[in-house]
CSV table of C-alpha atoms in Angstrom, one decimal:
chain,number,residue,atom,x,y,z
A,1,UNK,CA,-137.9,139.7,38.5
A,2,UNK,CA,-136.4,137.0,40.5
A,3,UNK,CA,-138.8,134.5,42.4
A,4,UNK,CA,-138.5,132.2,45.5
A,5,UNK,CA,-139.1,128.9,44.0
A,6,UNK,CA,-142.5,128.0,44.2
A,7,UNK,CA,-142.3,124.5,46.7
A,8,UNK,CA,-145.9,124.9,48.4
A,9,UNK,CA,-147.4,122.5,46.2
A,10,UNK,CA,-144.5,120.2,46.0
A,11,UNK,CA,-144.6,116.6,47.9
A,12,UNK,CA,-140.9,115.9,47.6
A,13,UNK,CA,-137.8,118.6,47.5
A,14,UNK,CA,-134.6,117.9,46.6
A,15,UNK,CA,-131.2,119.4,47.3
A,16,UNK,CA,-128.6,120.0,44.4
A,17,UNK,CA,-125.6,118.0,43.8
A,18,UNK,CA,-123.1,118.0,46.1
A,19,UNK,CA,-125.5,117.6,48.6
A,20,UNK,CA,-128.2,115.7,47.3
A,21,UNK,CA,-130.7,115.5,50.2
A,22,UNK,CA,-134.1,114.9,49.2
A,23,UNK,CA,-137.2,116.0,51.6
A,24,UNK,CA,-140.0,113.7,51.3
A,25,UNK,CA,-143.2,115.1,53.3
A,26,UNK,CA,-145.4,111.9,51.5
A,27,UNK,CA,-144.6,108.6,54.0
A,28,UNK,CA,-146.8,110.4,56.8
A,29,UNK,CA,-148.2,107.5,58.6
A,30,UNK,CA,-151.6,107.4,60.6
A,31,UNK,CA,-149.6,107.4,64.4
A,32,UNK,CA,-147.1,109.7,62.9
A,33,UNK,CA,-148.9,112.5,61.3
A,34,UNK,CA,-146.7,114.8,59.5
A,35,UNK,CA,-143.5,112.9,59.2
A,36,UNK,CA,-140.5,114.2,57.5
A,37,UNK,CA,-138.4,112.0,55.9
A,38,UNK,CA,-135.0,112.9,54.4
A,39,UNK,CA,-132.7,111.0,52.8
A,40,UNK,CA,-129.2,111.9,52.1
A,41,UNK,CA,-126.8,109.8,49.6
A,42,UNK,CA,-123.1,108.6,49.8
A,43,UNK,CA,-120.8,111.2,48.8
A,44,UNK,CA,-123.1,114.3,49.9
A,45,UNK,CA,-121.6,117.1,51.1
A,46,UNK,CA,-124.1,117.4,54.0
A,47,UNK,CA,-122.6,116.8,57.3
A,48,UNK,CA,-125.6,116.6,59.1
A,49,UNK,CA,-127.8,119.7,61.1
A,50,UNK,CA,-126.1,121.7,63.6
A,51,UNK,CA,-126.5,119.8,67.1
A,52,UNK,CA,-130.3,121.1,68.5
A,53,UNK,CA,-132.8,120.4,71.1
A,54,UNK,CA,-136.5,120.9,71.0
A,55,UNK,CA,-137.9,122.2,74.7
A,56,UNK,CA,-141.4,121.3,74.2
A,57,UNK,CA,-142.0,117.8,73.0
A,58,UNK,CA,-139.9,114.9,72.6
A,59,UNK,CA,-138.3,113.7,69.3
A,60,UNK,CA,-138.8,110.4,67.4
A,61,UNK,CA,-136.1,109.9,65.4
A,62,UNK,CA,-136.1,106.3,63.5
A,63,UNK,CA,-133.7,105.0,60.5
A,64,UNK,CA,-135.3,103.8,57.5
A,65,UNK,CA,-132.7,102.3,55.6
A,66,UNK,CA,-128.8,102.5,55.5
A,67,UNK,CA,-126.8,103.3,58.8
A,68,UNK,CA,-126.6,106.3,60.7
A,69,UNK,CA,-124.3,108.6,63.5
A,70,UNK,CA,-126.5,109.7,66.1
A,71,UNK,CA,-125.3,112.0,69.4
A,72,UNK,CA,-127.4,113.0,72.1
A,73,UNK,CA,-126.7,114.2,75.7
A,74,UNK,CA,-127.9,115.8,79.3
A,75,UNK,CA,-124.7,117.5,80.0
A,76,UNK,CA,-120.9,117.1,79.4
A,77,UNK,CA,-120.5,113.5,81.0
A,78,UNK,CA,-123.7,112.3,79.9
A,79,UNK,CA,-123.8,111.9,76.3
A,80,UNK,CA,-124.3,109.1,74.3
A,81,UNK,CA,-122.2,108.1,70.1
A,82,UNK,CA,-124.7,105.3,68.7
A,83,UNK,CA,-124.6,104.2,65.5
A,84,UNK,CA,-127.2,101.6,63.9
A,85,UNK,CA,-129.5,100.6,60.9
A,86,UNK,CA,-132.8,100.0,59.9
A,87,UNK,CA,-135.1,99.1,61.9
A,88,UNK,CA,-134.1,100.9,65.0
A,89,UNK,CA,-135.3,104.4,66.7
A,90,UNK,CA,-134.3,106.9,69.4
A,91,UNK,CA,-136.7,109.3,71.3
A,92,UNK,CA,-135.4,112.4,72.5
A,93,UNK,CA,-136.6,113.9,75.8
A,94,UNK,CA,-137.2,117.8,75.9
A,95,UNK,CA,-133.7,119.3,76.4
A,96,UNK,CA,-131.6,116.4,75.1
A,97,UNK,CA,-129.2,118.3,72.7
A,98,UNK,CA,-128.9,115.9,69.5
A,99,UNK,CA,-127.3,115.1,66.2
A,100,UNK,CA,-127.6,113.0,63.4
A,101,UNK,CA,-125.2,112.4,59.9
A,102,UNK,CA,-123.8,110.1,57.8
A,103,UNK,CA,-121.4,107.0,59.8
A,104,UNK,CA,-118.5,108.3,57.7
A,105,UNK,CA,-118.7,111.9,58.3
A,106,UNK,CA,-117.5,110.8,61.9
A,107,UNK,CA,-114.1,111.9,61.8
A,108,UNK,CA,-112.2,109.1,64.1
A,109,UNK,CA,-111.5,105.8,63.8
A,110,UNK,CA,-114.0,104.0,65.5
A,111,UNK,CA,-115.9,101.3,64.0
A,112,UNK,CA,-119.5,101.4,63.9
A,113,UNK,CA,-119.9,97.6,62.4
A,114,UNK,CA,-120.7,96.1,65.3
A,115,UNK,CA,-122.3,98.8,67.2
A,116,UNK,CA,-125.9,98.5,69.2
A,117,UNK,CA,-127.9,101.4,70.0
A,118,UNK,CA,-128.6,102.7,73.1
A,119,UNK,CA,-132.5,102.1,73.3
A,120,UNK,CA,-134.9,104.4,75.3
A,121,UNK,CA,-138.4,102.5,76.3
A,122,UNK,CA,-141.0,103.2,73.5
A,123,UNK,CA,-138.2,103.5,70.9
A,124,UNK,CA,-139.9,101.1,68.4
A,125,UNK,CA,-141.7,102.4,65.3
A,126,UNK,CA,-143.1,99.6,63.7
A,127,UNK,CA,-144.9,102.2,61.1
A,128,UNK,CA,-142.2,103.7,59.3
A,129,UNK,CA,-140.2,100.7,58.8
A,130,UNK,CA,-141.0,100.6,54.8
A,131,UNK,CA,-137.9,100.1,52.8
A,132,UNK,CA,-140.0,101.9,49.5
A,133,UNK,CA,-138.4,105.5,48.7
A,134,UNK,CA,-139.8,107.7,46.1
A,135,UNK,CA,-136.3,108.9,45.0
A,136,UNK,CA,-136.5,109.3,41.1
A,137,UNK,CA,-136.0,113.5,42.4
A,138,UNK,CA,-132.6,113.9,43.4
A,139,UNK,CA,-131.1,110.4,44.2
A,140,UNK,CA,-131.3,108.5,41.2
A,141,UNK,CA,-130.4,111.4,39.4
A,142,UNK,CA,-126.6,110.8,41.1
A,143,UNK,CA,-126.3,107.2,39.3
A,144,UNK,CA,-126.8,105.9,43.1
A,145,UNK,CA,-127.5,102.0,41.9
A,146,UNK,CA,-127.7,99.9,45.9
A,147,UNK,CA,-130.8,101.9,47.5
A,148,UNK,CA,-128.9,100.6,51.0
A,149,UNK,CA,-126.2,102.7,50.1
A,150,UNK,CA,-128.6,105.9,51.3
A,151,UNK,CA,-129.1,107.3,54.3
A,152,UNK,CA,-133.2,107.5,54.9
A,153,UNK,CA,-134.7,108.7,57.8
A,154,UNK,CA,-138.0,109.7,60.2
A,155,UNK,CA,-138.2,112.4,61.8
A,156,UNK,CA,-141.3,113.6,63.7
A,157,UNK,CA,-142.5,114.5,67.2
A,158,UNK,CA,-143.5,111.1,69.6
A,159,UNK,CA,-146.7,109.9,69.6
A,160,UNK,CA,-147.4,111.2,72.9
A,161,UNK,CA,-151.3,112.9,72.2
A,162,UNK,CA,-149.6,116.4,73.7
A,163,UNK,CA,-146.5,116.1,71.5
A,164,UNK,CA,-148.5,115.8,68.7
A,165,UNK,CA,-150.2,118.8,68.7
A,166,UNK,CA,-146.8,120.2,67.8
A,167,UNK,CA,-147.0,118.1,64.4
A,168,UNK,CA,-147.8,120.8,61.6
A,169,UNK,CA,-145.0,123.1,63.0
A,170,UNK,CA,-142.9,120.5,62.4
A,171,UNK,CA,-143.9,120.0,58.7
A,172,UNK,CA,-143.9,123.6,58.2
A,173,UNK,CA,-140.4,124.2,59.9
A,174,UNK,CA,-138.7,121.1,57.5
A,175,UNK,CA,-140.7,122.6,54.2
A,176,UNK,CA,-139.1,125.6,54.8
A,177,UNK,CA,-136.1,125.0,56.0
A,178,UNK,CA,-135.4,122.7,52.9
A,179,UNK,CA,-136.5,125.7,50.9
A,180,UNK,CA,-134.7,127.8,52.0
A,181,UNK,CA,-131.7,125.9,51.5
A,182,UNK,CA,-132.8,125.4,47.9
A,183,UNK,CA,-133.1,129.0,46.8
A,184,UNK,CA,-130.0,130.3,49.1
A,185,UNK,CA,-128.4,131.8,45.7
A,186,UNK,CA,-131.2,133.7,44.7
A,187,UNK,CA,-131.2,136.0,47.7
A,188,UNK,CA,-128.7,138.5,46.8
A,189,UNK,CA,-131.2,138.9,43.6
A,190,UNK,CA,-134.6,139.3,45.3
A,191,UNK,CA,-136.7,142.4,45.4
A,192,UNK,CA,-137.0,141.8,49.2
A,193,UNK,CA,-133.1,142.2,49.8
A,194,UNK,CA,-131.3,145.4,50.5
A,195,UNK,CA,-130.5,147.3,47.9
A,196,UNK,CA,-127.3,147.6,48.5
A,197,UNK,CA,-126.5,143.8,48.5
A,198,UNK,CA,-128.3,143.2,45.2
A,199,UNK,CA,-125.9,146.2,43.9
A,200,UNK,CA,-123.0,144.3,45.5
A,201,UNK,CA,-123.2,140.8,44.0
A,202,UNK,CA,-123.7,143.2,40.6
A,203,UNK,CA,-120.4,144.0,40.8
A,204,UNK,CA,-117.9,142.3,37.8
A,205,UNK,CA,-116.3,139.1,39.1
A,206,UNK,CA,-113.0,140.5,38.7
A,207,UNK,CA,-113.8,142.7,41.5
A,208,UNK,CA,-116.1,140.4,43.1
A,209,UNK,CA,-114.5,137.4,43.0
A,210,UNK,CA,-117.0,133.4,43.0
A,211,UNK,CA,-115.0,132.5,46.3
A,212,UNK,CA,-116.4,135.5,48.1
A,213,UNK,CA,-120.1,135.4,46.1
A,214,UNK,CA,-120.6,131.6,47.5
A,215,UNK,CA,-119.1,132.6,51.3
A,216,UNK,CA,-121.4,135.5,51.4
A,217,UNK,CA,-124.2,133.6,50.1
A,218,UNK,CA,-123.1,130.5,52.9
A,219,UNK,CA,-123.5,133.3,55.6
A,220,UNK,CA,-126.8,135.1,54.4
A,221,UNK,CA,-128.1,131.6,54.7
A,222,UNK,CA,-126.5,131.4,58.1
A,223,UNK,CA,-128.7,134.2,59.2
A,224,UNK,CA,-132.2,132.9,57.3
A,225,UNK,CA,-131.6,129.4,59.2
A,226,UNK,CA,-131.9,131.3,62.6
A,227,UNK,CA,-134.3,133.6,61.5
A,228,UNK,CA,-136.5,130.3,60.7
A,229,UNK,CA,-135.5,128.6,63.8
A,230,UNK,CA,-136.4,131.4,66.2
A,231,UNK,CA,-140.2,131.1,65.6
A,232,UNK,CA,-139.8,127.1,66.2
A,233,UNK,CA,-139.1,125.1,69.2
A,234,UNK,CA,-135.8,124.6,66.8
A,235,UNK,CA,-132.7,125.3,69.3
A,236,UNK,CA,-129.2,125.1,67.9
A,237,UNK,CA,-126.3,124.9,70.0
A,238,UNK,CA,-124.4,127.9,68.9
A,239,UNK,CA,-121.8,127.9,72.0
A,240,UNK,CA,-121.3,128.3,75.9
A,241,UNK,CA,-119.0,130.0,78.4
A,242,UNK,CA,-115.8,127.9,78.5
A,243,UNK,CA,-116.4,127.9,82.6
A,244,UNK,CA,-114.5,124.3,82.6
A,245,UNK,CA,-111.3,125.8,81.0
A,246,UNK,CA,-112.0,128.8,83.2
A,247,UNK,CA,-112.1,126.6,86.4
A,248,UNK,CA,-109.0,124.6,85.1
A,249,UNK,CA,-107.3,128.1,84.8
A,250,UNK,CA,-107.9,128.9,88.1
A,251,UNK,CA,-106.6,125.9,89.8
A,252,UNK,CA,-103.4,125.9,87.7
A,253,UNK,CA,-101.6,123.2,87.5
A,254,UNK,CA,-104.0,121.0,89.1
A,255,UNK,CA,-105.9,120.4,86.0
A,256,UNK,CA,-102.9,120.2,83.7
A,257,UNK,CA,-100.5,117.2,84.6
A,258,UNK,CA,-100.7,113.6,83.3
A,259,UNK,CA,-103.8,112.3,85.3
A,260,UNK,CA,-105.6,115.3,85.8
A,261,UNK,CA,-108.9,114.8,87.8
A,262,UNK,CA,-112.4,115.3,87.1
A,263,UNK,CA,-113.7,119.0,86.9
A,264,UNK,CA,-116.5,119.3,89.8
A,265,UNK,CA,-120.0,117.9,88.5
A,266,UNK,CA,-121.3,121.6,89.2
A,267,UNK,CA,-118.9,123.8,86.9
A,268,UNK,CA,-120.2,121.2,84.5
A,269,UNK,CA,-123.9,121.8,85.0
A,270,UNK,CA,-122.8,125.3,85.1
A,271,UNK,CA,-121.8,125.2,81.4
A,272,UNK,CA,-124.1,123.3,80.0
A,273,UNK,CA,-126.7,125.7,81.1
A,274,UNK,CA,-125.1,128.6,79.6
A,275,UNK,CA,-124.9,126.9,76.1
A,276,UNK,CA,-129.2,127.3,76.3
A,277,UNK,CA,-128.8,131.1,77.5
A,278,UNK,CA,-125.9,131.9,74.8
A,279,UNK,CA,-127.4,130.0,71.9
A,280,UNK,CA,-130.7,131.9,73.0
A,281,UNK,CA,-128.9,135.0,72.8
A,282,UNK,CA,-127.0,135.1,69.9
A,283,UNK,CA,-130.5,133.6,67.7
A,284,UNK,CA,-132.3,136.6,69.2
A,285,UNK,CA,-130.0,138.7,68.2
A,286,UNK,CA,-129.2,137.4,64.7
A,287,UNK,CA,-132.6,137.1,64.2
A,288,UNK,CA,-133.2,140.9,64.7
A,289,UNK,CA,-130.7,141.7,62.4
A,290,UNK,CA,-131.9,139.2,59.8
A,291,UNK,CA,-135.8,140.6,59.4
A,292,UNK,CA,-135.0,144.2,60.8
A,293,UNK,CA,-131.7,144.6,58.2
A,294,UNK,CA,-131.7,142.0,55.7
A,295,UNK,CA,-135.7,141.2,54.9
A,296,UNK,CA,-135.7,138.0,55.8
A,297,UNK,CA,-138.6,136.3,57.0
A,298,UNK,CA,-138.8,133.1,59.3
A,299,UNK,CA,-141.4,131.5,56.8
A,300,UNK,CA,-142.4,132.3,53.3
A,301,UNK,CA,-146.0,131.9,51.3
A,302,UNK,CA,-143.8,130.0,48.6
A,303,UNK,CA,-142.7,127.5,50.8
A,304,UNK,CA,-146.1,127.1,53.0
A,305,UNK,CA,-148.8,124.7,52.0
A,306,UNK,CA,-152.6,126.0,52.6
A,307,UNK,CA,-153.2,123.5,54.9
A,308,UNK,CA,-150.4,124.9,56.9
A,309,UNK,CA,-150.9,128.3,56.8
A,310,UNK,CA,-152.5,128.5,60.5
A,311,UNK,CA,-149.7,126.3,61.9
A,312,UNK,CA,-147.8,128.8,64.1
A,313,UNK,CA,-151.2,130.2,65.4
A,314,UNK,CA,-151.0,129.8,69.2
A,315,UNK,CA,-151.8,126.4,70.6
A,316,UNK,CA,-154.6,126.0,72.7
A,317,UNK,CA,-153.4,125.6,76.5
């Protein structure tokens, strides 16, 4: 009988080729309890998380080593392209919508050579500055020989005392998520799924074709990532009303000569807002339809570390 792989007791977990990320939950530092650090290597194939915010605390997020593509922004005319090395940090404010990847996943031209980041005050993280990566899982594996040529970074909630009360979720929420990730191909073979996929992907390849295996097993994982993310303060931007485009409709052909002006500051605002109410929606009701239909769950006992057992119990306050 097929089995989730068993990454409870593991301090380190590490992505396949293309991909190669490697999830190390050891560099926790005293000020920084339960830091996540991930590392991805040239080449990978990963492009970096979906854009997200977090609505209850505020976000450290420092580079270890190599050079990174950050985004983060308030609204549609206030966002922010940094890109920078090690040594240097962001903090995100509840509600700032942000990104990180790779500098040459950025697909323009811009150079990121000579760019500075965009500092917020209390950005330093003096702690988690070690250049030391315990890589031999994954990484070296890939013949990667210049350990600047990889990507490493923090992530954790600030060291505000209230944000880190929210510390263990965030452990639990990267241990799974990297899981999850990890065993995506052994869904359609679990005694958890439906029936009627696990007959599906029995089907000969000549009728089931790999191309259509690896999509459905990319869109199964789709739905896992939002089942996870709806028990976290985890909040992916998954779209918004197109009220700008709407508005520029409307006032045809203002908005559609040479020099068209500025959409009003409020349409704006308008959309922005509905990207948290649509993104809300559609992982509510993905969600549904990924523990009601599919038996998924948002975390699993494989995945979940004793000492992190209690961590989504309710918070006092």
């Amino acid at each position: 009988m097929t089995k989730r792989t068993l990454t409870a007791i593991e301090k380190t977990i590490s992505l396949p080729a293309p991909d190669g990320r490697v999830y190390d939950f050891t560099k926790t530092a005293e000020e920084a309890p339960h830091t996540v650090q991930i590392s991805v290597p040239p080449n990978s194939s990963f492009k970096g998380p979906l854009s997200y915010w977090n609505e209850q605390f505020k976000l450290l997020f420092t580079c270890i080593s190599g050079r990174v593509h950050t985004f983060w922004g308030t609204g549609l005319y206030s966002n922010v392209d940094n890109f920078f090395g090690a040594g240097s940090s962001e903090t995100y404010d509840a509600f700032t919508l942000h990104f990180w990847q790779r500098p040459e996943q950025w697909q323009t031209n811009k150079s990121y050579s000579h760019s500075r980041p965009q500092t917020h005050p209390g950005d330093e993280h003096e702690h988690l500055l070690g250049l030391d990566r315990d890589l031999e899982k994954g990484i070296d594996q890939q013949g990667v020989t210049d350990p600047q040529d990889i990507l490493t970074v923090a992530i954790s909630p600030s060291p505000n005392y209230w944000d880190q009360a929210h510390c263990r979720r965030h452990e639990l929420l990267h241990r799974n998520w990297a899981s999850m990730e990890l065993d995506a191909a052994l869904y359609p073979s679990l005694p958890t799924t439906p029936l009627l996929i696990r007959l599906l992907f029995k089907l000969p390849r000549f009728l089931f074709p790999d191309l259509l295996r690896n999509w459905l097993i990319t869109y199964f994982l789709s739905i896992q990532m939002l089942v996870l993310f709806s028990v976290f303060d985890h909040h992916p931007n998954l779209g918004a009303w197109p009220l700008m485009s709407l508005y520029a409709l409307v006032r045809f052909p203002r908005y559609f000569g040479p020099w068209p002006p500025q959409i009003p500051q409020w349409v704006c605002r308008c959309q922005w807002a509905s990207m948290l109410f649509v993104s809300h929606w559609k992982v509510w009701l993905w969600s549904g339809i990924g523990t009601r239909v599919l038996g998924m769950q948002a975390v699993y006992e494989e995945y979940t570390p004793e000492r992190l057992r209690d961590a989504l119990d309710s918070m006092p306050g």
